[in-house]
XYZ file of C-alpha atoms in Angstrom:
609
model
C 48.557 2.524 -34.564
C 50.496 3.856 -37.459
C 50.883 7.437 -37.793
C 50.239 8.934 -41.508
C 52.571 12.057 -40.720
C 55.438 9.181 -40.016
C 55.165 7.629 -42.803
C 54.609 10.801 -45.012
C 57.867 11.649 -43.290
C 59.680 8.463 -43.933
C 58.692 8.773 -47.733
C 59.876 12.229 -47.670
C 63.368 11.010 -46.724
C 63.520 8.124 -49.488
C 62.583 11.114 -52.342
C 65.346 12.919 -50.817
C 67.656 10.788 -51.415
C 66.705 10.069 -54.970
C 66.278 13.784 -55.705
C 62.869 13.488 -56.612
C 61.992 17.165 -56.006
C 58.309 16.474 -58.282
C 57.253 13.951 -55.687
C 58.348 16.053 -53.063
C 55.537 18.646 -54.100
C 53.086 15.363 -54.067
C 53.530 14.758 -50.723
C 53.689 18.377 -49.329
C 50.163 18.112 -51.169
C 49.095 15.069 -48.625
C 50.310 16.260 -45.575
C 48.062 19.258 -45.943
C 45.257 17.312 -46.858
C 45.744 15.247 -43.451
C 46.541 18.220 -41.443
C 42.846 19.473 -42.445
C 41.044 18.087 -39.265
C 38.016 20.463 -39.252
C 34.807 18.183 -39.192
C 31.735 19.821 -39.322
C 28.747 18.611 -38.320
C 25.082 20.813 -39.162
C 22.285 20.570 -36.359
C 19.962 20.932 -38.489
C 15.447 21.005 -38.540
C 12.254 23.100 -38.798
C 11.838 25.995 -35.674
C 11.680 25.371 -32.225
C 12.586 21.977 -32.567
C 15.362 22.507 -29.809
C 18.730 22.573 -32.047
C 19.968 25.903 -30.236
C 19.532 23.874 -26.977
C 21.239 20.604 -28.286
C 24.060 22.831 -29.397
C 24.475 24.291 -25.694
C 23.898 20.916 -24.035
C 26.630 18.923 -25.953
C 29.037 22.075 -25.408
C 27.545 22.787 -22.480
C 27.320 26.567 -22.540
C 24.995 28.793 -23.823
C 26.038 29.934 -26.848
C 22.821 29.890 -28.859
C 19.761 31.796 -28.086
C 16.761 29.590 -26.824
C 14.349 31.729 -25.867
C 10.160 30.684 -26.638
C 9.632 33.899 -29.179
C 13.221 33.335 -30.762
C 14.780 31.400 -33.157
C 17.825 31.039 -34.777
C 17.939 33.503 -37.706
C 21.483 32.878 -39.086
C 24.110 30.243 -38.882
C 26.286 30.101 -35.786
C 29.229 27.604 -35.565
C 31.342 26.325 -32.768
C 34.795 25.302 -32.628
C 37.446 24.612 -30.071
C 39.550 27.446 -28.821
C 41.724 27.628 -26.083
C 39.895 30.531 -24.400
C 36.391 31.481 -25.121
C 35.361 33.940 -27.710
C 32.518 34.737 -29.557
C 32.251 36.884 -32.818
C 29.576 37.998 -35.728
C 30.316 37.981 -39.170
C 29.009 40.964 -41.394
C 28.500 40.802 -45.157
C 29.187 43.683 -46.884
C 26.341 45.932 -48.628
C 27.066 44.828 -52.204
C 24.736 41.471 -51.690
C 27.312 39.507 -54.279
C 30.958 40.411 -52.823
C 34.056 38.846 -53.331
C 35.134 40.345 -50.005
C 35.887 38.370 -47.009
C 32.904 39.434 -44.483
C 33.605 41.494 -41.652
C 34.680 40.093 -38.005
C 32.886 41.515 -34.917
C 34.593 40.346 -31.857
C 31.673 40.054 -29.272
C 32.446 38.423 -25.825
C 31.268 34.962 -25.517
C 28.597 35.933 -22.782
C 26.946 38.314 -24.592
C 26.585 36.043 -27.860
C 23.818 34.413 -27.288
C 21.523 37.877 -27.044
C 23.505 39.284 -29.430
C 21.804 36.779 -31.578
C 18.305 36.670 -29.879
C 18.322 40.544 -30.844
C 18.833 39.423 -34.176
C 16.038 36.738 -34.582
C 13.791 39.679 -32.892
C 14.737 42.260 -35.647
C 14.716 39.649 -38.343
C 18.119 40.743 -39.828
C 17.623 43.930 -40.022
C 20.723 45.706 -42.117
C 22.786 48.112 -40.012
C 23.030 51.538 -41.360
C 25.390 51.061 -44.408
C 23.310 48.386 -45.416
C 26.058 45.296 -44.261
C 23.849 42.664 -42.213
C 24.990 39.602 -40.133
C 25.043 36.456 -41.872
C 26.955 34.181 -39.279
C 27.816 33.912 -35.448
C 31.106 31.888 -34.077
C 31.675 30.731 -30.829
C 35.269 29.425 -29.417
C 35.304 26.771 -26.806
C 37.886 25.219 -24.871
C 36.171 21.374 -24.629
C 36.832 18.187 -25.579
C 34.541 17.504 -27.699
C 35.441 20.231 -30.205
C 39.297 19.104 -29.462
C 39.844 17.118 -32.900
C 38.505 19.169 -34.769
C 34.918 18.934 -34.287
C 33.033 22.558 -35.616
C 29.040 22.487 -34.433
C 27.200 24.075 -36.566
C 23.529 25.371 -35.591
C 21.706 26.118 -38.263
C 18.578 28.303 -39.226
C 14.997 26.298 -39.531
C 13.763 25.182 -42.204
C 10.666 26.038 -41.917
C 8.739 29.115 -39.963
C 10.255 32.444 -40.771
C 11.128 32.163 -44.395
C 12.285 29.689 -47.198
C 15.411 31.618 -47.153
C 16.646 30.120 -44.417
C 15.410 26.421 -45.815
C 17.691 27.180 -49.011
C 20.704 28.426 -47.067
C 20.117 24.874 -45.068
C 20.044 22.909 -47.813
C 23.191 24.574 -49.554
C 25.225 23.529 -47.036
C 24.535 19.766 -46.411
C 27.211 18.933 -49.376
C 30.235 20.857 -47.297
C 28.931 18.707 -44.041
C 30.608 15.484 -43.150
C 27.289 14.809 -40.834
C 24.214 16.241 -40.398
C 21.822 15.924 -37.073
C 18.076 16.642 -38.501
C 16.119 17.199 -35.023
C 12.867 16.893 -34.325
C 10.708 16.973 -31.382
C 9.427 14.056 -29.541
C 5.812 15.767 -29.784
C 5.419 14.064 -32.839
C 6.003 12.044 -35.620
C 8.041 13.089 -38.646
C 6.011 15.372 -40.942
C 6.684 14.596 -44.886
C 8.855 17.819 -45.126
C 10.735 16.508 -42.801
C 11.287 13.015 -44.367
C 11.970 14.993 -48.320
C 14.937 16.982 -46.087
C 16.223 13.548 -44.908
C 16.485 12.588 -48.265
C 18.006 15.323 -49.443
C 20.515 14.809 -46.708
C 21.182 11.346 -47.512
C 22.207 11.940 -50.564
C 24.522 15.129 -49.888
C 26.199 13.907 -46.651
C 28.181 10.279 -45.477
C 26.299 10.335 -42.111
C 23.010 11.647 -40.989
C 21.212 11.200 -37.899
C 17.817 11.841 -36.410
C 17.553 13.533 -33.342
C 14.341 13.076 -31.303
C 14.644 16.037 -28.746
C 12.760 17.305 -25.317
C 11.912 13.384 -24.103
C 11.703 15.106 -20.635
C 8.504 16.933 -22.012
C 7.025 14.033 -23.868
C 6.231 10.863 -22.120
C 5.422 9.120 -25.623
C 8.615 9.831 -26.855
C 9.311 6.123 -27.588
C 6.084 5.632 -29.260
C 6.972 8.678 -31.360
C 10.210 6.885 -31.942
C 8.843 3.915 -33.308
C 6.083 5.770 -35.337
C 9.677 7.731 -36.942
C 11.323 4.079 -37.434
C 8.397 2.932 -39.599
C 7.862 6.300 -41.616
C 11.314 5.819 -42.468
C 11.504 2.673 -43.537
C 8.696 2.969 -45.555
C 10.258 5.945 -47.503
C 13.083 3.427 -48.278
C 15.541 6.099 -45.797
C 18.411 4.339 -43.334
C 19.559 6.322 -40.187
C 20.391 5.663 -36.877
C 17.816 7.545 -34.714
C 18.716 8.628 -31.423
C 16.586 10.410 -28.126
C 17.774 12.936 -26.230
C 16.949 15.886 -23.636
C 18.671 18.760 -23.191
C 17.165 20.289 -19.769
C 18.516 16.712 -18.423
C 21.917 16.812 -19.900
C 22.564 20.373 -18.033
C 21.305 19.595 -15.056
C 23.426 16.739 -14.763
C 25.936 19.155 -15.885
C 25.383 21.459 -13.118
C 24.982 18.157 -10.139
C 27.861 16.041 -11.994
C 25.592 13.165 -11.820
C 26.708 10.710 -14.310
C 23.169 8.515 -13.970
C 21.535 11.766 -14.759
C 23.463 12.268 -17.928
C 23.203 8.909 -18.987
C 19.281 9.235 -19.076
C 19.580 12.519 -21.033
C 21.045 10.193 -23.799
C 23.437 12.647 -24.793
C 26.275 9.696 -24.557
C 25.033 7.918 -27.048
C 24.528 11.119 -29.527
C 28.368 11.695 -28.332
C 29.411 8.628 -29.201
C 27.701 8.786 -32.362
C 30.133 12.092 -33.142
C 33.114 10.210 -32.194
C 32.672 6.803 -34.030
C 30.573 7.058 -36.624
C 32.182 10.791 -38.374
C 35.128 11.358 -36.079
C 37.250 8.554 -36.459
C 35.427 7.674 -39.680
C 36.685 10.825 -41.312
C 39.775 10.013 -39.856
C 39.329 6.548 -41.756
C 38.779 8.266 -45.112
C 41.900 10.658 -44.656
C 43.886 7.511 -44.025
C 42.933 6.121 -47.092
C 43.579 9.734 -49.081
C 46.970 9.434 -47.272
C 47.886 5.377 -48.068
C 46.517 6.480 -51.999
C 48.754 9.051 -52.100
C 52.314 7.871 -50.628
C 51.530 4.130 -52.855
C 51.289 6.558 -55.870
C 54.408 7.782 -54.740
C 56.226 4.378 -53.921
C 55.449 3.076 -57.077
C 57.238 6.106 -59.053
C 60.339 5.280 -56.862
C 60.043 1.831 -57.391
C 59.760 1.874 -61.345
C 63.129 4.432 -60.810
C 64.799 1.803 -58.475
C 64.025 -1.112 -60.601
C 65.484 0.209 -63.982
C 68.603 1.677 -62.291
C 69.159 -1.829 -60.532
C 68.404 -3.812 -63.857
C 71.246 -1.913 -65.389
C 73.627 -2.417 -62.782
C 73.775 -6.079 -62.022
C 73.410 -7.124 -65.923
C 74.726 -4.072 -68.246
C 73.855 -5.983 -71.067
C 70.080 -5.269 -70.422
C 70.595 -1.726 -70.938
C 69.151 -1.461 -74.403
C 66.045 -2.831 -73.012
C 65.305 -1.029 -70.128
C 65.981 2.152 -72.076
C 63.702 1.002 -74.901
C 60.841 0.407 -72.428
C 61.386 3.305 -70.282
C 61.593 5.419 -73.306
C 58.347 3.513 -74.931
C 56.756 4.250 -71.700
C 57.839 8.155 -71.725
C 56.290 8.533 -74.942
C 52.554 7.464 -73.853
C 53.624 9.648 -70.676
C 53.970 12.067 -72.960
C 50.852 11.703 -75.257
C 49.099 12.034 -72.112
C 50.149 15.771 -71.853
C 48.760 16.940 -75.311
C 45.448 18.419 -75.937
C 44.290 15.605 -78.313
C 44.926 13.212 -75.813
C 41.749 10.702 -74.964
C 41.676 11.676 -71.464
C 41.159 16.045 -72.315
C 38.406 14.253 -75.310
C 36.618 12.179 -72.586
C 36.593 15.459 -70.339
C 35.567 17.664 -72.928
C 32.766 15.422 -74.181
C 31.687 14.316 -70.958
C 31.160 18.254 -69.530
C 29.258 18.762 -73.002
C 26.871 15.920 -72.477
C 26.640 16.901 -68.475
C 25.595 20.362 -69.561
C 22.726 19.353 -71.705
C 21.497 16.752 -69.232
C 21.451 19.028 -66.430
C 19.535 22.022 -68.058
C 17.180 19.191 -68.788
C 17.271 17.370 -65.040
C 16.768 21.679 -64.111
C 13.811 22.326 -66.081
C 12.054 19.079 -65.267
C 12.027 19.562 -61.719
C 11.104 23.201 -61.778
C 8.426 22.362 -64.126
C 6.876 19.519 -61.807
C 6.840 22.046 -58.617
C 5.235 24.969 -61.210
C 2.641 22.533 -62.188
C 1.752 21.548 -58.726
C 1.686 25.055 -57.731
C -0.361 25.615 -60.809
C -2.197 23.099 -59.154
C -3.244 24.641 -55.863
C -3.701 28.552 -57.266
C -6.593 26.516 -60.108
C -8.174 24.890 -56.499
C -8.468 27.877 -54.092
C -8.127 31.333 -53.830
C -4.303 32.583 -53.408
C -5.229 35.447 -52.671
C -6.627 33.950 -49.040
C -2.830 32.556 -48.282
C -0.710 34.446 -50.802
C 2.447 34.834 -48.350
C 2.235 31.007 -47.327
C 2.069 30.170 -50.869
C 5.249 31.854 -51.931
C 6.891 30.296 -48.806
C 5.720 26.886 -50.234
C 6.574 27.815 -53.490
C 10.121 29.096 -52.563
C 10.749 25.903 -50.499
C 9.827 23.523 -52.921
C 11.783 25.249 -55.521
C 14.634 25.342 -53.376
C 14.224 21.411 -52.667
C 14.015 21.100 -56.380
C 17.355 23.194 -56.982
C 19.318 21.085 -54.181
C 18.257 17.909 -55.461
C 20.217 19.108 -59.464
C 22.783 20.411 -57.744
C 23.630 17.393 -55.815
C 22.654 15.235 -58.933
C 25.580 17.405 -61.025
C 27.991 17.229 -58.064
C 27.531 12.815 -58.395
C 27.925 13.200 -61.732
C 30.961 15.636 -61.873
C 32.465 12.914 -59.650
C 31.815 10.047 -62.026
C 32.972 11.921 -65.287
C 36.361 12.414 -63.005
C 36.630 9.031 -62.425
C 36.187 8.061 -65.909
C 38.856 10.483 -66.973
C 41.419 8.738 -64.101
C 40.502 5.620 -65.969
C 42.655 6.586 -68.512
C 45.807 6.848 -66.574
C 47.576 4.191 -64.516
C 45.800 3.105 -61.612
C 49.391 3.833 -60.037
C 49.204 7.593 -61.084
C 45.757 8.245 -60.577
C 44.557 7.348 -57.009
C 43.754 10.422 -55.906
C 41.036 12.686 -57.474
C 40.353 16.424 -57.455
C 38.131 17.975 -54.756
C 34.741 18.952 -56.375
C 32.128 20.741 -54.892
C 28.916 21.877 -57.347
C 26.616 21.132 -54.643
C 26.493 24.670 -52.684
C 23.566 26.983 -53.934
C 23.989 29.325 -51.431
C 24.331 31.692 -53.855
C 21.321 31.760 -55.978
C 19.029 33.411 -53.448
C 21.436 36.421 -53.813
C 20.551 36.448 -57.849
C 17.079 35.617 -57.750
C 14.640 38.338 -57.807
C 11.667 37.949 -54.932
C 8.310 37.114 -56.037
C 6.142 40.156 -56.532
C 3.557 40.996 -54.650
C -0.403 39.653 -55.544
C -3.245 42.102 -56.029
C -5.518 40.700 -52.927
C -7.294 44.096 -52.189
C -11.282 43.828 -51.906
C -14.093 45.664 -53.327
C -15.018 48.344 -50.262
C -18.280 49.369 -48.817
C -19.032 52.139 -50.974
C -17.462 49.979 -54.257
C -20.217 46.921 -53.657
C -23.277 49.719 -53.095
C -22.309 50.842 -56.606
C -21.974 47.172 -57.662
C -25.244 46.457 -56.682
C -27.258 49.041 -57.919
C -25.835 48.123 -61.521
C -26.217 45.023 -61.019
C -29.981 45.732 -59.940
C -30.943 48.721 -62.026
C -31.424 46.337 -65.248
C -33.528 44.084 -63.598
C -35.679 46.768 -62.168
C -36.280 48.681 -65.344
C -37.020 45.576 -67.401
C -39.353 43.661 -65.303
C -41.008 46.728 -64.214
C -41.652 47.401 -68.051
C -43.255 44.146 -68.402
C -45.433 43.766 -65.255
C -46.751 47.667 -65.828
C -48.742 46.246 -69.275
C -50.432 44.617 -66.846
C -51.073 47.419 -65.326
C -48.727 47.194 -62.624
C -46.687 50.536 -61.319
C -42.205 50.436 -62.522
C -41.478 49.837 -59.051
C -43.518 46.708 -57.990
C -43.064 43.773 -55.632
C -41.918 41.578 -58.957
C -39.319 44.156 -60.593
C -37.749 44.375 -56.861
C -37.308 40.667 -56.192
C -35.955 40.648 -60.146
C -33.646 43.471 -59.463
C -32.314 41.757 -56.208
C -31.679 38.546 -58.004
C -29.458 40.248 -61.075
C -27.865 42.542 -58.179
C -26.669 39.238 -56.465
C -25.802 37.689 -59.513
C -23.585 40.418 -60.224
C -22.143 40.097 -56.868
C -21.292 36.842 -57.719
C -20.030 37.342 -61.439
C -17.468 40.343 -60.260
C -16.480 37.547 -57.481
C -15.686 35.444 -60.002
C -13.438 37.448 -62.491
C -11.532 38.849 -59.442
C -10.809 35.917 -58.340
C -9.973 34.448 -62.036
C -7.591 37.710 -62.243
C -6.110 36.713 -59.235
C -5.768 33.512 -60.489
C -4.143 34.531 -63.080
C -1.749 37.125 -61.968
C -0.746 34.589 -59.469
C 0.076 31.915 -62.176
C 1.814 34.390 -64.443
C 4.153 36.072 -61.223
C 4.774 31.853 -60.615
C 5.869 31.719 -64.206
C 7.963 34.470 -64.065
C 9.998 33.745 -60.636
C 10.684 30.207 -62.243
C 12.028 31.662 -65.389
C 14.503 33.641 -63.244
C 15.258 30.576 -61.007
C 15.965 29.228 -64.462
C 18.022 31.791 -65.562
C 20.149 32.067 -63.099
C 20.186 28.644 -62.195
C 21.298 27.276 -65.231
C 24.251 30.202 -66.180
C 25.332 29.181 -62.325
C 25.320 25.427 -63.334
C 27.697 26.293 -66.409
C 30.201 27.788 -64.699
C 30.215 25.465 -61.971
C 31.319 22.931 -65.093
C 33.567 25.639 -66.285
C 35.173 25.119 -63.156
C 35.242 21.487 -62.485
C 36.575 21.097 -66.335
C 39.001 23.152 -65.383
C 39.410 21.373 -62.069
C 39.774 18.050 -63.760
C 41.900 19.166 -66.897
C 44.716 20.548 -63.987
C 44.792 17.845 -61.923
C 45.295 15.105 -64.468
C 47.504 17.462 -66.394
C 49.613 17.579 -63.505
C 49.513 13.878 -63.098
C 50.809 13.331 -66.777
C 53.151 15.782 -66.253
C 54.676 13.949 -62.989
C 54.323 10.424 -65.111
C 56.605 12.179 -67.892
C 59.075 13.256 -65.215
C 59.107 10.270 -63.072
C 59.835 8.013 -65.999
C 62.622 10.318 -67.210
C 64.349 10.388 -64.058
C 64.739 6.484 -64.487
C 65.710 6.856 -67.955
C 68.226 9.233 -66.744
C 69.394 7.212 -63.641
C 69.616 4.128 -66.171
C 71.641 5.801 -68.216
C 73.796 7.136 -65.396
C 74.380 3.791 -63.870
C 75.652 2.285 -67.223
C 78.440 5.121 -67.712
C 79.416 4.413 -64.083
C 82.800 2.792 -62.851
C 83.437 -0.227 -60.891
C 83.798 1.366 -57.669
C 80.600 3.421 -58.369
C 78.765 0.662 -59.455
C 78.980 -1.166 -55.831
C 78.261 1.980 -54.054
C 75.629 2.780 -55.875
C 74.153 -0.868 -55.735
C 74.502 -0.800 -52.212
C 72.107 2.484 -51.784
C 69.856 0.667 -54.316
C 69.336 -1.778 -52.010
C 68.789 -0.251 -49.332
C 65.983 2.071 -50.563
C 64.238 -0.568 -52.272
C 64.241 -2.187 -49.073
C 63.029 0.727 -47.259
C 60.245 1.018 -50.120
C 58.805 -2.121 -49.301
C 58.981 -1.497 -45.825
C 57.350 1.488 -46.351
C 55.082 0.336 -48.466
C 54.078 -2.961 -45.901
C 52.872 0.015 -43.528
C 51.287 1.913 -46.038
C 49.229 -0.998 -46.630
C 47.733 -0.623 -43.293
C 46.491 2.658 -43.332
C 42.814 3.430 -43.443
C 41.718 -0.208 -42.996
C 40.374 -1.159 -39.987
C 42.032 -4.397 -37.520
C 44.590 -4.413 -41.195
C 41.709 -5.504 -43.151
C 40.566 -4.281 -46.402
């Protein structure tokens, strides 16, 4: 197999020797990006679905809590280490911080009820107000050896939307995502919308159907999963597992054992499908990169040659290297069609995502609109606003990933512009993380759901009642009949009910309303905040884009002035000169297209394309 860092290295050597110093900062670029190994990989699903356990059985220690009244309350990641270690990660008390948060060391033992105490208190703030927002765990296994960072993540469901949002945030950073579920049943639709929104964030995603040791209709469930999915239109592999099995074949060494906890398959799932497939990609980042490169050396080593075996060709290979400088060098100015293609294209991305933003808030405020017109919210007010919260957050993931697709495609339309040659590679952009709009977005407010007391309907009633008395006792004593009479009674308890039932109403129609206007208002602040964070997420990614290509058009300019340079040189050179120099000539060009055979080969699979 070829090595990238070889041929990075070999590359390296041939600029060298040319003095390219401007494609020596290229490459110093690539081997960084290849060096970054870390692939994680989100467990991810609603409470007590078993992800805690999964994470301990494929590491297997316990390093996440997993006990029946606790569940995971904050993100906690595992990565290899050579020794174990454990820490917690504090944020500071400033809720928006540009601060690095603070490391607890906490011995790798004494993790996983560090963290139980944690889902127990619900994140309770310490005393200067810092709480813990993450856990890490060090391991010394194999499994985590290349790189591989587990990380288990808070449910999406149960104790708060919060921990839904933070969920979804992080599926763009992931480069797979396990969404578990138990084998009790079959995938709820919640479950199925997070798929999707998976799907479309992450490369590879995986469904996890846990604790088949407790469910003897696990495959039924299976199948059940298989055709819920394929009638939303989803594609995943789907894969069964249980973790009691895969320990205790941990603790007898039985290999049968652990092949019937199907934990092999799951592993070999990690290691072919977003191991060595990330590996893939990086190749291909890698082969871009250094055939960018090769080509810059090869324009330089073409000219130089040209000018050396027939002189008389050096008006013309100075009049097309110079041509070519000059729309190298139009390519640098602000007027230039790529910066009006990037400027125009973050202008109309603006507009259509405050419009993509709105829409979707304004279908989940209709539908919750919806529900508060068919019931009483008073009756379920704190498992509306959890609906409401998760469906908004749903709604906010699936514009943020939209923007983050598009951001992509306006960068590729600006790389159109350039030389497919000097524009291979492409900036790193990431809208897609809205981790931090729960920080800026106000909670909802509280709904009035208080009811009349004892002493409150007495009063009620004898209002309600004291008209009907007094007017049908009126009547019925022309006829000779005493005020108080079996008739102005019955009439009094009728008006009494009915205004029992009128007061009813209008409380519940002020509920109603109050709920409808504290709806409106937690939407316009989603809004709010939403859309100034979607602006300077552009802000950034213009930015972003503008450098990058900048910096391309700036290496263009400089590579093609070398070769003017070297042309030049080689013209005003004597005999003896001449053959040395033609000699060295050759014998780059030849290791270019050696170099470039191999490069060839990189991030293909059996050499293919």
């Amino acid at each position: 197999m070829i090595e990238p860092t070889a041929l990075i290295d070999r590359c390296e050597q041939i600029c060298r020797r040319r003095e390219r110093s401007d494609l020596l900062e290229r490459l110093a670029s690539t081997r960084d990006r290849w060096n970054a190994t870390d692939i994680r990989v989100l467990v991810v699903g609603e409470f007590k679905q078993g992800k805690s356990q999964l994470v301990n059985a494929l590491v297997g220690a316990p390093v996440g809590p997993v006990h029946d009244d606790i569940v995971t309350s904050v993100p906690l990641s595992v990565r290899y280490a050579d020794a174990p270690k454990g820490a917690l990660l504090w944020s500071s008390s400033a809720g928006i911080s540009e601060e690095a948060p603070r490391r607890e060391p906490v011995e790798i033992s004494a993790l996983a009820d560090r963290l139980s105490s944690l889902g127990r208190d619900q994140e309770e703030p310490s005393a200067d107000g810092s709480r813990v927002i993450a856990g890490e765990a060090g391991l010394p296994r194999q499994l985590l050896k290349d790189g591989l960072t587990l990380v288990d993540t808070p449910g999406i469901g149960g104790l708060g939307t919060a921990h839904g949002a933070a969920t979804r945030a992080v599926l763009p950073s992931a480069h797979a995502v396990l969404v578990v579920t138990d084998a009790s049943q079959e995938l709820t639709a919640p479950e199925v919308d997070f798929i999707r929104q998976a799907l479309a964030a992450c490369p590879h995603v995986a469904l996890v159907l846990s604790k088949t040791d407790l469910h003897g209709q696990w495959r039924k469930v299976m199948e059940l999963n298989a055709k819920r999915l394929e009638t939303a239109g989803l594609s995943l592999p789907q894969l069964a597992v249980s973790s009691q099995v895969r320990l205790a074949a941990a603790r007898s060494r039985d290999a049968a054992l652990n092949e019937e906890s199907g934990f092999p398959q799951l592993v070999a799932f990690l290691r072919t499908s977003v191991m060595a497939r990330r590996e893939e990609l990086a190749a291909r980042s890698v082969r871009h990169d250094l055939g960018a490169t090769l080509t810059a050396l090869s324009r330089s080593l073409d000219s130089e040659l040209r000018v050396l075996t027939s002189p008389e060709h050096l008006p013309s290979v100075i009049a097309e290297l110079t041509a070519a400088k000059t729309q190298a060098e139009e390519l640098k100015k602000r007027s230039s069609k790529w910066q009006q293609t990037l400027s125009d294209g973050v202008a109309d991305l603006n507009a259509d995502l405050d419009h993509d933003l709105r829409d979707r808030i304004r279908v989940v405020q209709a539908e919750a609109e919806r529900i508060i017109d068919e019931g009483d919210p008073g009756h379920a007010w704190p498992e509306f606003v959890q609906w409401l919260e998760d469906a908004t957050a749903g709604a906010l993931a699936d514009t943020f990933t939209w923007a983050e697709q598009n951001a992509q495609w306006l960068a590729d339309r600006v790389a159109e512009h350039f030389e497919e040659g000097s524009a291979q590679t492409r900036p790193s952009i990431r809208v897609a993380d809205t981790s931090s709009i729960g920080e800026r977005v106000r909670p909802m407010g509280d709904l009035d759901t208080t009811t009349p007391g004892l002493g409150s309907k007495v009063i009620l009633g004898m209002k309600g009642s004291y008209g009907g008395v007094l007017m049908f006792g009126i009547l019925t004593s022309l006829v000779g009949l005493s005020l108080i009479n079996p008739i102005s009674l019955g009439a009094g308890i009728l008006l009494g009910g009915r205004a029992f039932k009128e007061d009813a109403e209008n409380r519940l129609a002020r509920r109603r309303m109050e709920a409808r206007s504290l709806v409106r208002k937690h939407h316009d602040d989603v809004i709010f905040q939403t859309a100034k964070i979607l602006r300077d997420r552009l802000r950034q990614v213009q930015r972003l884009v503008r450098d990058h290509f900048a910096e391309v058009a700036d290496e263009l300019s400089r590579s093609i002035g070398e070769s003017v340079k070297n042309a030049q040189l080689a013209a005003t050179s004597n005999e003896r000169q001449r053959s040395l120099r033609l000699a060295a000539l050759k014998e780059d060009r030849a290791a270019v297209a050696a170099l470039r055979s191999d490069v060839e080969k990189l991030g293909r699979r059996d050499g293919g394309g």
